[in-house]
mmCIF file of C-alpha atoms and ligand atoms in Angstrom:
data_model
loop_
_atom_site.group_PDB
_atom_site.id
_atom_site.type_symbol
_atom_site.label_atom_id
_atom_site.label_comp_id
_atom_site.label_asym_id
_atom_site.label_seq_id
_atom_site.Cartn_x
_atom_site.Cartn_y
_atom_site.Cartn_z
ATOM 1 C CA UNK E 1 0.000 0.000 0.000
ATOM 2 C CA UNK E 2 1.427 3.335 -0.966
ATOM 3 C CA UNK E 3 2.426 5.303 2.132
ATOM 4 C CA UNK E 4 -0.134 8.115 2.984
ATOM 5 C CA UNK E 5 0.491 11.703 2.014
ATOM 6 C CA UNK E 6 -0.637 15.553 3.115
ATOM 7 C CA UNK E 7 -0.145 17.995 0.448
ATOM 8 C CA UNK E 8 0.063 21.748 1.807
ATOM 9 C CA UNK E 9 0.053 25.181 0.038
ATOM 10 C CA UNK E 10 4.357 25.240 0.565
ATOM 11 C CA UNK E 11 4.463 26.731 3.906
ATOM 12 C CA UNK E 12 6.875 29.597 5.333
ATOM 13 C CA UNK E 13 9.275 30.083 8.786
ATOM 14 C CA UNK E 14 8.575 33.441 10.410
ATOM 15 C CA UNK E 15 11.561 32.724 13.349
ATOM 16 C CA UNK E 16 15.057 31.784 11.775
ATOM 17 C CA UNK E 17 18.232 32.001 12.458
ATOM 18 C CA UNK E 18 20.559 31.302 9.184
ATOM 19 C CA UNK E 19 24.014 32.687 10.824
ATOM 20 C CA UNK E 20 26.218 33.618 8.267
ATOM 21 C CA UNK E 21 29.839 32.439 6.452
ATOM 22 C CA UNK E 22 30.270 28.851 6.126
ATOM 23 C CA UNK E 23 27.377 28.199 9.088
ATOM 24 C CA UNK E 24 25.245 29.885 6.211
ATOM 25 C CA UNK E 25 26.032 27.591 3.450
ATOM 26 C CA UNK E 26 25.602 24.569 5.515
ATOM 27 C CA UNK E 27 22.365 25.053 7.018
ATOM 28 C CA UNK E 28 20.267 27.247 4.342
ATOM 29 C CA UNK E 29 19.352 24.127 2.195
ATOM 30 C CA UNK E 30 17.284 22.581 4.537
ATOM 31 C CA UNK E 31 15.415 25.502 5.198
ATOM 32 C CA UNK E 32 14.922 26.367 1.872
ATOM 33 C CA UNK E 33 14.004 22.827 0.454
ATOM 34 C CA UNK E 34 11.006 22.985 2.548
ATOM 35 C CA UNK E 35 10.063 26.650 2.938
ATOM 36 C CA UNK E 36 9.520 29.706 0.555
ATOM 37 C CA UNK E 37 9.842 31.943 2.549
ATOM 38 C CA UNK E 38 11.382 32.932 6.280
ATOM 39 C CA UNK E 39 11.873 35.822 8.394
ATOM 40 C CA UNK E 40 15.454 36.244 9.030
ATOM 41 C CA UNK E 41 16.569 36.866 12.602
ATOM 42 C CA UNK E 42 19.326 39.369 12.474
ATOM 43 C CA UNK E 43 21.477 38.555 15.529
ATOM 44 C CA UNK E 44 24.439 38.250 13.877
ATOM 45 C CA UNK E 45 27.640 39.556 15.202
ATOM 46 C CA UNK E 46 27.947 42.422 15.065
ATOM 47 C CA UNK E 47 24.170 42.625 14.444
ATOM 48 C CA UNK E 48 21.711 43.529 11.454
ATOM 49 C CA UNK E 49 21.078 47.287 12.586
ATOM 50 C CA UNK E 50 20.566 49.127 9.102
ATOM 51 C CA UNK E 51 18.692 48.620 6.127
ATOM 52 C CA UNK E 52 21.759 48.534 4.138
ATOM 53 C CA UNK E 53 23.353 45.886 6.679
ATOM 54 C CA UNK E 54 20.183 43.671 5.642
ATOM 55 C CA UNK E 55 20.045 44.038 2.356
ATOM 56 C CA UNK E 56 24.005 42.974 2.588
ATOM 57 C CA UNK E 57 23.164 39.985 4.480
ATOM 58 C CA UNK E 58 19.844 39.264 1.957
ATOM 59 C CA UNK E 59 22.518 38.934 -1.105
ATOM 60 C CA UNK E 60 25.108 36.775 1.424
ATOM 61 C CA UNK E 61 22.008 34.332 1.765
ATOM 62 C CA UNK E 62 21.174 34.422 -1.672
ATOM 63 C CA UNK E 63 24.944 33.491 -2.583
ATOM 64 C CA UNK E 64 24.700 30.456 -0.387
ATOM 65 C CA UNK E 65 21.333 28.898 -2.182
ATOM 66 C CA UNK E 66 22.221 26.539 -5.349
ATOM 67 C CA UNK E 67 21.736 28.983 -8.415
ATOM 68 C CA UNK E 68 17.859 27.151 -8.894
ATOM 69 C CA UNK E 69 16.612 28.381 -5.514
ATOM 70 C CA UNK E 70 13.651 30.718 -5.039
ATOM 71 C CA UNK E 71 13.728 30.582 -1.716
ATOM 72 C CA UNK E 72 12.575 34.581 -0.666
ATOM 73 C CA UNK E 73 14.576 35.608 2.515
ATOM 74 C CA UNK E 74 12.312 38.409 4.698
ATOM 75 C CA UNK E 75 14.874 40.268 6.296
ATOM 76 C CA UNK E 76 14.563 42.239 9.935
ATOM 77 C CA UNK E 77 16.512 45.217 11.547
ATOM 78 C CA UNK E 78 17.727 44.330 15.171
ATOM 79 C CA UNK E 79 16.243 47.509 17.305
ATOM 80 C CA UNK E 80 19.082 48.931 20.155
ATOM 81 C CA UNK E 81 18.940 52.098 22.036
ATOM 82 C CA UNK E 82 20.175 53.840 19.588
ATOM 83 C CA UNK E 83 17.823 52.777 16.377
ATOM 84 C CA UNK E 84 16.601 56.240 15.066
ATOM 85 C CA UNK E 85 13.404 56.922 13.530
ATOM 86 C CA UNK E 86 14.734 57.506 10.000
ATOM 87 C CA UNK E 87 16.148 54.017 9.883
ATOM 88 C CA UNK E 88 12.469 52.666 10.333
ATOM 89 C CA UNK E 89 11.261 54.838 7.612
ATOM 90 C CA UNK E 90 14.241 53.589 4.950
ATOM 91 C CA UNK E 91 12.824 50.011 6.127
ATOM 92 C CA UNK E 92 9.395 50.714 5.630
ATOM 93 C CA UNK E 93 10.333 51.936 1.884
ATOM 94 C CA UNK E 94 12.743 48.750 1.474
ATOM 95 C CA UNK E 95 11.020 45.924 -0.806
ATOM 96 C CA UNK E 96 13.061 43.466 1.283
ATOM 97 C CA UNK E 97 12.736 44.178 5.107
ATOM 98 C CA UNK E 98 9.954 43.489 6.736
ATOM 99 C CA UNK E 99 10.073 43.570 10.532
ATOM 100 C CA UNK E 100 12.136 44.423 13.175
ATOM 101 C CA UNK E 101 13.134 42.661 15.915
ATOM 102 C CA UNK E 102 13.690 43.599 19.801
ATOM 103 C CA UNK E 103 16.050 41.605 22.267
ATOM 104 C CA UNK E 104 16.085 42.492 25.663
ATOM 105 C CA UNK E 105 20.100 42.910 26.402
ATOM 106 C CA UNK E 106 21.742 39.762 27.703
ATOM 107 C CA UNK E 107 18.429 37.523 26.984
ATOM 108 C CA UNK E 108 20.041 35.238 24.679
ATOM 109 C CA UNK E 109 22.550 34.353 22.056
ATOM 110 C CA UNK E 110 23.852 37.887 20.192
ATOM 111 C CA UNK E 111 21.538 40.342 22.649
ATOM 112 C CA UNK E 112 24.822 42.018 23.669
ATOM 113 C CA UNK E 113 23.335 45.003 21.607
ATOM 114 C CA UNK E 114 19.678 44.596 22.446
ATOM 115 C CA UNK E 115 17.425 47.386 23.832
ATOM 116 C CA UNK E 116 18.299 47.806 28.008
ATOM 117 C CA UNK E 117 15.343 50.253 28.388
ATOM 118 C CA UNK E 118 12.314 50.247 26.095
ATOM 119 C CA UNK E 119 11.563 54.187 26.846
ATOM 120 C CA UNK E 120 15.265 54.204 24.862
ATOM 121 C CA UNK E 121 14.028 52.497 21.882
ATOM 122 C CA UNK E 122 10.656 55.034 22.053
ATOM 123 C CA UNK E 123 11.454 57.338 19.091
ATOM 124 C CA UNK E 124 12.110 54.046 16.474
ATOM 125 C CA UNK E 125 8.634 52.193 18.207
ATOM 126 C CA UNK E 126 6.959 55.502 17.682
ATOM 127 C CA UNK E 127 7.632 55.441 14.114
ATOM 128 C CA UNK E 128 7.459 52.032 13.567
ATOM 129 C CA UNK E 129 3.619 52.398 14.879
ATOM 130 C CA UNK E 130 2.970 55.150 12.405
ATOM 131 C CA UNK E 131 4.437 52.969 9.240
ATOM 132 C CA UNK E 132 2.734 49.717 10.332
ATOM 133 C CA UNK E 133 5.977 47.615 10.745
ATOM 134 C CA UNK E 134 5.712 44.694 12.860
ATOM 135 C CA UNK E 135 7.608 44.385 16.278
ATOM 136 C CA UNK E 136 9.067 41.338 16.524
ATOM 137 C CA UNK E 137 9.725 40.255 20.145
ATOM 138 C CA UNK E 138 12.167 38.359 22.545
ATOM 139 C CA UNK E 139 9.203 37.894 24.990
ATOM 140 C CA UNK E 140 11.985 37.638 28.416
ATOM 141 C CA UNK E 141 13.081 39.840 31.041
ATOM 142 C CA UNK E 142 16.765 39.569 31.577
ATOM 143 C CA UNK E 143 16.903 40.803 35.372
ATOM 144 C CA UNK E 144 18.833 38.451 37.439
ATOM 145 C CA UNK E 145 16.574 37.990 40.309
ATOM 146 C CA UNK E 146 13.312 36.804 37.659
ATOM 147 C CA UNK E 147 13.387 32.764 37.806
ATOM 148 C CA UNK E 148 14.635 31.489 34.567
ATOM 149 C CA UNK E 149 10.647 29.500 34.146
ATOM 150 C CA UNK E 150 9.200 33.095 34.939
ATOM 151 C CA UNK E 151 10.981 35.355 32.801
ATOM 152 C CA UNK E 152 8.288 35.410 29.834
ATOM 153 C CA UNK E 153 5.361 35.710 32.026
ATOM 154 C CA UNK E 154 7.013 39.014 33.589
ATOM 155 C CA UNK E 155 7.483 40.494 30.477
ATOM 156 C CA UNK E 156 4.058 40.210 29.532
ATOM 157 C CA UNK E 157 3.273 42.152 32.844
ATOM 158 C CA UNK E 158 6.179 44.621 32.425
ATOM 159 C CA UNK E 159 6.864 45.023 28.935
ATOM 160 C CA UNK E 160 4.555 44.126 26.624
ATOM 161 C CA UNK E 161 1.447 45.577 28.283
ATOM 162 C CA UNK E 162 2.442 48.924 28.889
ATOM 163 C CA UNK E 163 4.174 49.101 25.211
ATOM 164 C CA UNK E 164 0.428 47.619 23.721
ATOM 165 C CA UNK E 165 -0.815 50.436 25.752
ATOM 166 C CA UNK E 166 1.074 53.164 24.995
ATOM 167 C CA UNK E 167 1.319 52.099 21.205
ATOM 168 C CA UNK E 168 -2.081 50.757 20.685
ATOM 169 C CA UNK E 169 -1.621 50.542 16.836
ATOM 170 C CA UNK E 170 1.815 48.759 16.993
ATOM 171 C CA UNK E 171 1.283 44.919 14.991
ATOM 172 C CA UNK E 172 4.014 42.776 17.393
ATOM 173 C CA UNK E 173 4.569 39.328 16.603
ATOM 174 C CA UNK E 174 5.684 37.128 20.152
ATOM 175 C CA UNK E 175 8.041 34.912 19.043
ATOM 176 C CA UNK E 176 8.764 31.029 20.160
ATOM 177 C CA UNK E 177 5.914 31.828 22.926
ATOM 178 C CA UNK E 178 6.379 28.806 25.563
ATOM 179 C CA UNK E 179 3.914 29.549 28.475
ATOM 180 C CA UNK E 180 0.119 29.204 28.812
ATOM 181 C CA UNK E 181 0.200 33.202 29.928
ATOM 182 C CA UNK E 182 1.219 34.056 26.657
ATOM 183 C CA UNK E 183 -0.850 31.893 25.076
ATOM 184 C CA UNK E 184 -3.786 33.695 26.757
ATOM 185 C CA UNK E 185 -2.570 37.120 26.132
ATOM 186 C CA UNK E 186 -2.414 36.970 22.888
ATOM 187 C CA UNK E 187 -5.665 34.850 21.900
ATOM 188 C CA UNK E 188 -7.205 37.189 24.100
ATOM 189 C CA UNK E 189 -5.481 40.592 23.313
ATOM 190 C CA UNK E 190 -7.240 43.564 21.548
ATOM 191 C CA UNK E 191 -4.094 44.300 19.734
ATOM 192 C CA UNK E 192 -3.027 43.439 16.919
ATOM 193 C CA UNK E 193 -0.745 40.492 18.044
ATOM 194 C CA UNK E 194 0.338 37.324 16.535
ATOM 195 C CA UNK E 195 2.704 34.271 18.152
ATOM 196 C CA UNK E 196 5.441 31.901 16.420
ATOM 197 C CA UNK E 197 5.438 28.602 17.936
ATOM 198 C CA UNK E 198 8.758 26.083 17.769
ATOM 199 C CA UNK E 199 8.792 22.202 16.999
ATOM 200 C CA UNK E 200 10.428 21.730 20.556
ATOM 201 C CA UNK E 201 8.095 23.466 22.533
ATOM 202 C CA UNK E 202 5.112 21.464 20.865
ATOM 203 C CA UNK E 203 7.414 18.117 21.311
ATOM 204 C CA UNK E 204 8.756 18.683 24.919
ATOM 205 C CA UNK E 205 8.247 19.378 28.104
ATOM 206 C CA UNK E 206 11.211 20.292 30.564
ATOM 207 C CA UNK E 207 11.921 17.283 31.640
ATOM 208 C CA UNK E 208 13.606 17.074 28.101
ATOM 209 C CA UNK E 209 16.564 18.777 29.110
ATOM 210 C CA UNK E 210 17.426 16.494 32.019
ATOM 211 C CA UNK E 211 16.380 12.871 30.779
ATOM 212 C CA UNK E 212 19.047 10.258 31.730
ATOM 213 C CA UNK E 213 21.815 13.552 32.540
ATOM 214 C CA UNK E 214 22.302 17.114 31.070
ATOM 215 C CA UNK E 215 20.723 17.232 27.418
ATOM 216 C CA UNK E 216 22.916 20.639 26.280
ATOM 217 C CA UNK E 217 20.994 19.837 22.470
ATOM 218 C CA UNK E 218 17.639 20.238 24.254
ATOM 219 C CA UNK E 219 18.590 23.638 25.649
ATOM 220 C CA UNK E 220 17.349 26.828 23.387
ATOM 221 C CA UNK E 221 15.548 30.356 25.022
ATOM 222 C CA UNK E 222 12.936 30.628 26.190
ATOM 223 C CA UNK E 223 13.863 27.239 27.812
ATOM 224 C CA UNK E 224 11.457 24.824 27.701
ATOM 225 C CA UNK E 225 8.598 24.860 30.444
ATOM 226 C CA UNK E 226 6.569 22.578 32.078
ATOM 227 C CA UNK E 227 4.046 20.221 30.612
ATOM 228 C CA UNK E 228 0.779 21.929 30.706
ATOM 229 C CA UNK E 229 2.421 24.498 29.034
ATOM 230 C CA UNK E 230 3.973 22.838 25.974
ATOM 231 C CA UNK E 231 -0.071 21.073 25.930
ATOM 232 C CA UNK E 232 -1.063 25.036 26.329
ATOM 233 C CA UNK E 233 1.190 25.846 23.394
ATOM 234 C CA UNK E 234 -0.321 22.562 21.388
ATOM 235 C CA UNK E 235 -3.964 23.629 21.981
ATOM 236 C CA UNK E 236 -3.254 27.111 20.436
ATOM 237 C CA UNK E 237 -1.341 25.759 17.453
ATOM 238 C CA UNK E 238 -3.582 23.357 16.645
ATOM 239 C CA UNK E 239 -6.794 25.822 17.079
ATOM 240 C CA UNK E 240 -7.253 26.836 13.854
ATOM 241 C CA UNK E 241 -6.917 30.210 15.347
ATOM 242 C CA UNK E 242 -5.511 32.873 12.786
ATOM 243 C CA UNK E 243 -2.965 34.765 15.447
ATOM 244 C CA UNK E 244 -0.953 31.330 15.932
ATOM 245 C CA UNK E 245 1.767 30.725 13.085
ATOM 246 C CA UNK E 246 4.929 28.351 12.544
ATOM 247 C CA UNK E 247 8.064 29.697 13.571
ATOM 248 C CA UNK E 248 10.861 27.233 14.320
ATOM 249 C CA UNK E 249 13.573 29.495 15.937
ATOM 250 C CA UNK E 250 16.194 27.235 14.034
ATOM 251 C CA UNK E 251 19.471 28.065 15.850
ATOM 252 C CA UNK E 252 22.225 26.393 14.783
ATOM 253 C CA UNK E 253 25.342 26.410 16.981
ATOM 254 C CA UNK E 254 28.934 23.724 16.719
ATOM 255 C CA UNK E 255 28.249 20.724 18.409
ATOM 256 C CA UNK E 256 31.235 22.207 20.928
ATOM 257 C CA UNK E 257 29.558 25.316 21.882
ATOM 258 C CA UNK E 258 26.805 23.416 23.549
ATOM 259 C CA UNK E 259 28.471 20.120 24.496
ATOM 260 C CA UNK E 260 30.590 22.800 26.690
ATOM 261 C CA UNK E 261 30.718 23.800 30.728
ATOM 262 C CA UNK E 262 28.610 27.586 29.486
ATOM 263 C CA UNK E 263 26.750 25.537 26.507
ATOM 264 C CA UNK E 264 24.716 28.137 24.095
ATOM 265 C CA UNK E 265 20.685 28.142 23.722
ATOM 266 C CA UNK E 266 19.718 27.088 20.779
ATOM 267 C CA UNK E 267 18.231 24.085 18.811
ATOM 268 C CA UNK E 268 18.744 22.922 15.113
ATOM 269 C CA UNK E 269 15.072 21.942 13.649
ATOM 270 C CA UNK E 270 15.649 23.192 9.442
ATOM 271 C CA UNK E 271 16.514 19.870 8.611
ATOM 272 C CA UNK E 272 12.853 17.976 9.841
ATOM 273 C CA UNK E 273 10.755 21.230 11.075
ATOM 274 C CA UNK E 274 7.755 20.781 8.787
ATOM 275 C CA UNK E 275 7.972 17.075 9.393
ATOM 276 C CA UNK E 276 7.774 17.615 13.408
ATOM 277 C CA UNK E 277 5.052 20.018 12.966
ATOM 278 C CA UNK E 278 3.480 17.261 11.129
ATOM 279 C CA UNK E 279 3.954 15.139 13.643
ATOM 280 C CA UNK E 280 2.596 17.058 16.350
ATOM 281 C CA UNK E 281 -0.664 18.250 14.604
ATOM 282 C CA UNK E 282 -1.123 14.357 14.102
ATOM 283 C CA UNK E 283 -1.058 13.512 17.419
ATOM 284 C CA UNK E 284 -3.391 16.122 18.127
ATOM 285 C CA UNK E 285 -5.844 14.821 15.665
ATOM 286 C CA UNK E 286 -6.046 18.249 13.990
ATOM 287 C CA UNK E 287 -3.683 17.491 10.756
ATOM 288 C CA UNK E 288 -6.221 19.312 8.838
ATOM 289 C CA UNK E 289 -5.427 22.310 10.532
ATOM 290 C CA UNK E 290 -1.599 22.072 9.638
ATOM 291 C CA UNK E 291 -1.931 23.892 6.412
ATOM 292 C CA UNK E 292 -3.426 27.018 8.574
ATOM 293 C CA UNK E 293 -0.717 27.077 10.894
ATOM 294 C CA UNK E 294 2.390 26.528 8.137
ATOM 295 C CA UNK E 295 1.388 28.170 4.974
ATOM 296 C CA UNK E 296 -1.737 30.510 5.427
ATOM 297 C CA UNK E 297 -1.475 32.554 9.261
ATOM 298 C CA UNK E 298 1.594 33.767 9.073
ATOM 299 C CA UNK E 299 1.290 35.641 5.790
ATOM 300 C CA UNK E 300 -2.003 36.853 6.757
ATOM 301 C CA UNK E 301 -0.621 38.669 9.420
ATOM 302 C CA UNK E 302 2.540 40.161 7.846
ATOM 303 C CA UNK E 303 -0.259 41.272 4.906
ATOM 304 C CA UNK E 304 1.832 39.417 2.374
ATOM 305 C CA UNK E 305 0.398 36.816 -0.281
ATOM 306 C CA UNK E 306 0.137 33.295 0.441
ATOM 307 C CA UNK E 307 2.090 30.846 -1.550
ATOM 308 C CA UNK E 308 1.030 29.545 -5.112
ATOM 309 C CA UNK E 309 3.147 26.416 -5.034
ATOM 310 C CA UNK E 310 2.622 23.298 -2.655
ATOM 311 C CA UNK E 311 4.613 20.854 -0.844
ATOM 312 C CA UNK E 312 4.023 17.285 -0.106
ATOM 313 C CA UNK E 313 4.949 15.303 3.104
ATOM 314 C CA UNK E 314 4.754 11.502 3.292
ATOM 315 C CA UNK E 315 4.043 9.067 6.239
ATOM 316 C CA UNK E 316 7.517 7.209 6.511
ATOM 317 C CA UNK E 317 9.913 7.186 9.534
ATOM 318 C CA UNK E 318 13.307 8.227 8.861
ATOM 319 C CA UNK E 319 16.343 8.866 11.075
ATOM 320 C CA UNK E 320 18.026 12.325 10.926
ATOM 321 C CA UNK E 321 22.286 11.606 11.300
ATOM 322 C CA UNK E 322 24.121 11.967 14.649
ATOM 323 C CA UNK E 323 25.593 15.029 13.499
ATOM 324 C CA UNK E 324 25.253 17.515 10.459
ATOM 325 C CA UNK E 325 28.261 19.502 8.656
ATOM 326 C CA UNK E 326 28.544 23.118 9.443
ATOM 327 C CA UNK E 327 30.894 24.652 7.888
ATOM 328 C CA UNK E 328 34.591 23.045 9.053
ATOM 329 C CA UNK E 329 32.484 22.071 12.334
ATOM 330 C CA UNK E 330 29.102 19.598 12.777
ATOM 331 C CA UNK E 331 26.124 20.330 14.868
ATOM 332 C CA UNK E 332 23.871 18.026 16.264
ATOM 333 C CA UNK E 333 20.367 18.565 15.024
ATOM 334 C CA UNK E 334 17.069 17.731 16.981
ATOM 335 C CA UNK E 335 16.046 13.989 16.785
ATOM 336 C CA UNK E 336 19.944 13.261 16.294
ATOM 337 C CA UNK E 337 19.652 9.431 15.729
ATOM 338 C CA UNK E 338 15.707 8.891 16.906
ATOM 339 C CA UNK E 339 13.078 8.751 14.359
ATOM 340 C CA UNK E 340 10.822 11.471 12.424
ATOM 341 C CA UNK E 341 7.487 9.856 11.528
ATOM 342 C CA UNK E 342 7.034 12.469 8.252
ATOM 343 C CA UNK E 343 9.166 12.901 5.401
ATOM 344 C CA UNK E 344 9.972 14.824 2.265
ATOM 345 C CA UNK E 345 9.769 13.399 -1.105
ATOM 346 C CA UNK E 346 13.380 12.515 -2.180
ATOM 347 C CA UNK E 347 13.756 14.643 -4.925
ATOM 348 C CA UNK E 348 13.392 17.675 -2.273
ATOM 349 C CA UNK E 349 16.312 16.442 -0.057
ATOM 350 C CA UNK E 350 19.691 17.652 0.826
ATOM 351 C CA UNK E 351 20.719 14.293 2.314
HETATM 352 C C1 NCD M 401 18.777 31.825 19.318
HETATM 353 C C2 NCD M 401 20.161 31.849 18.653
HETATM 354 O O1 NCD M 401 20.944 30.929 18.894
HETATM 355 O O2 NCD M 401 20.418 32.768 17.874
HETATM 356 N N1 NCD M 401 18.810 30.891 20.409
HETATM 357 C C3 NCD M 401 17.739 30.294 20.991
HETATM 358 O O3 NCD M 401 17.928 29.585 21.986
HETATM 359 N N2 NCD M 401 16.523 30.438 20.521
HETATM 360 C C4 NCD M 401 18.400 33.191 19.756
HETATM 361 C C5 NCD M 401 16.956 33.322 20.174
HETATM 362 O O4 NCD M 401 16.050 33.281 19.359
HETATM 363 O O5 NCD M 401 16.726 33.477 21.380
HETATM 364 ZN ZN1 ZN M 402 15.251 32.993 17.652
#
């Protein structure tokens, strides 16, 4: 009996990290064998701060795609203190950049230049508010004393709330959201507010990180949470509601960075992330609702077309490799060695 298949309108990442240099050209393929289009994070170091810093970085990825690829990188301005008003208006005329992003400094990999008071970043939110380009947002407070479990919760109550309230017009898309709070706030916001959800916060709970001994490959930010949360997060994804959309928050790092005494946050999913979302809307009995949630919510919301093309995904278990090249190192990707119950037709794949 042939092996069943789901056939999607091709769907798109809105959370990726694609790094840059050799890290580029290993791990863009897998991303854009599967994907049309993503939203490119721009924590690179030193970071994406200026339209003409993207647009540099949009050609860089372009280089790195075999010559046949029409993969469509949507590129993002990383906001810091300094980000002045007239920046947001050059991105608002650019045909290639189409949010920009805020990390609170210190929350995670590359936030070295992030925003350390929003009131700072005031002038740039202002404008972006008036020109109707989305805030993309690190939903953490950084402060020492907040509990590591807590830290997205508090921003809600500290950040997020009073910006919503003092820029009621601002369009802000929560990325990787991992806590029932935020699940709440934003299905029951008045704003104009979407969420990215990740494979591993669908897949795993917490305990994840600490089955059998220290799992450094299962630690990204925000770190995973408890279980009623990740079922939270699967609810919501799996709703059919139009503010929910895929975002993997991809982050490759060299397997030695994380196998390592200060290991790094983040988790490589390009390589099987429409075949875990697959998996997880399965489970859920909702795989119907997939094609939402991949290819139709996220587009909506960033008021750009859907895809015309499709992509097909068939029901056959496969084992990603132990590790994947990057560049002159290897990373280990999610599922290292375990199976992934969805699959790619060949003719798609890198490996
Ligand atoms: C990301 C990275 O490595 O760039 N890491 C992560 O754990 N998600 C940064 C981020 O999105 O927080
Ligand atoms: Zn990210």
């Amino acid at each position: 009996m042939p092996a069943m298949q789901i056939t999607l309108t091709r769907p798109d990442d809105w959370h990726l990290h694609l790094r840059d240099g050799a890290a580029l050209a290993a791990v863009a393929p897998y991303t854009a064998e599967r994907f049309a289009r993503a939203i490119i994070m721009p924590n690179l170091n030193p970071p994406v701060t200026t339209v003409a810093d993207a647009e540099a970085y949009r050609q860089r990825i372009m280089q790195a795609l075999p010559d046949h690829s029409d993969f469509n990188p949507l590129m993002t301005l990383y906001l810091t203190d300094r980000t002045r008003p007239a920046e947001i208006t050059a991105a608002a005329e650019h045909p290639h950049v189409h949010a920009v992003k805020l990390y609170p400094a210190g929350a995670t990999t590359h936030s070295d230049a992030g925003v350390t008071d929003i009131n700072l970043a005031m002038p740039a939110l202002e404008k972006m508010a008036e020109l109707d380009i989305p805030l993309l947002v690190h939903g953490e407070v950084t402060r020492a004393e907040v509990d590591m479990f807590d830290r997205e919760h508090v921003f809600i109550d500290e950040v997020l709330t009073p910006l919503l309230e003092r820029l009621p017009r601002l369009r802000v898309v929560f990325e990787h959201i991992t806590t029932a709070a935020a699940v709440e706030f934003v299905r029951d916001s008045d704003h104009r507010i979407g969420a990215t959800i990740t494979p591993q916060h669908l897949l795993y709970n917490r305990n994840a990180l600490f089955s059998g001994g220290l799992r450094p490959h299962m630690f990204c930010l925000p770190v995973l949470k408890r279980e009623r949360h990740r079922a939270a997060l699967v609810e919501a994804a799996t709703s059919g509601n139009p503010r929910f959309f895929l975002g993997t928050d991809s982050a490759p790092h060299p397997r030695h960075a994380k196998e390592s005494a200060c290991g790094c946050a983040g988790i490589f999913s390009a390589h099987c992330a429409i075949e875990l979302y697959a998996e997880v809307f399965e489970h859920a009995g909702h795989l119907d609702r997939l094609e939402g949630f991949a290819s139709h919510h996220g587009a909506d919301f960033y008021g750009l077309p859907r895809n015309n093309d499709t992509l097909t995904l068939v029901r056959e278990s496969w084992q990603p490799p132990a590790t994947l090249p990057m560049g002159d190192e290897t990373l280990v990707p999610l599922r290292a060695d375990e199976t992934v119950i969805w699959r790619i037709p060949r003719e798609a794949r890198v490996f």
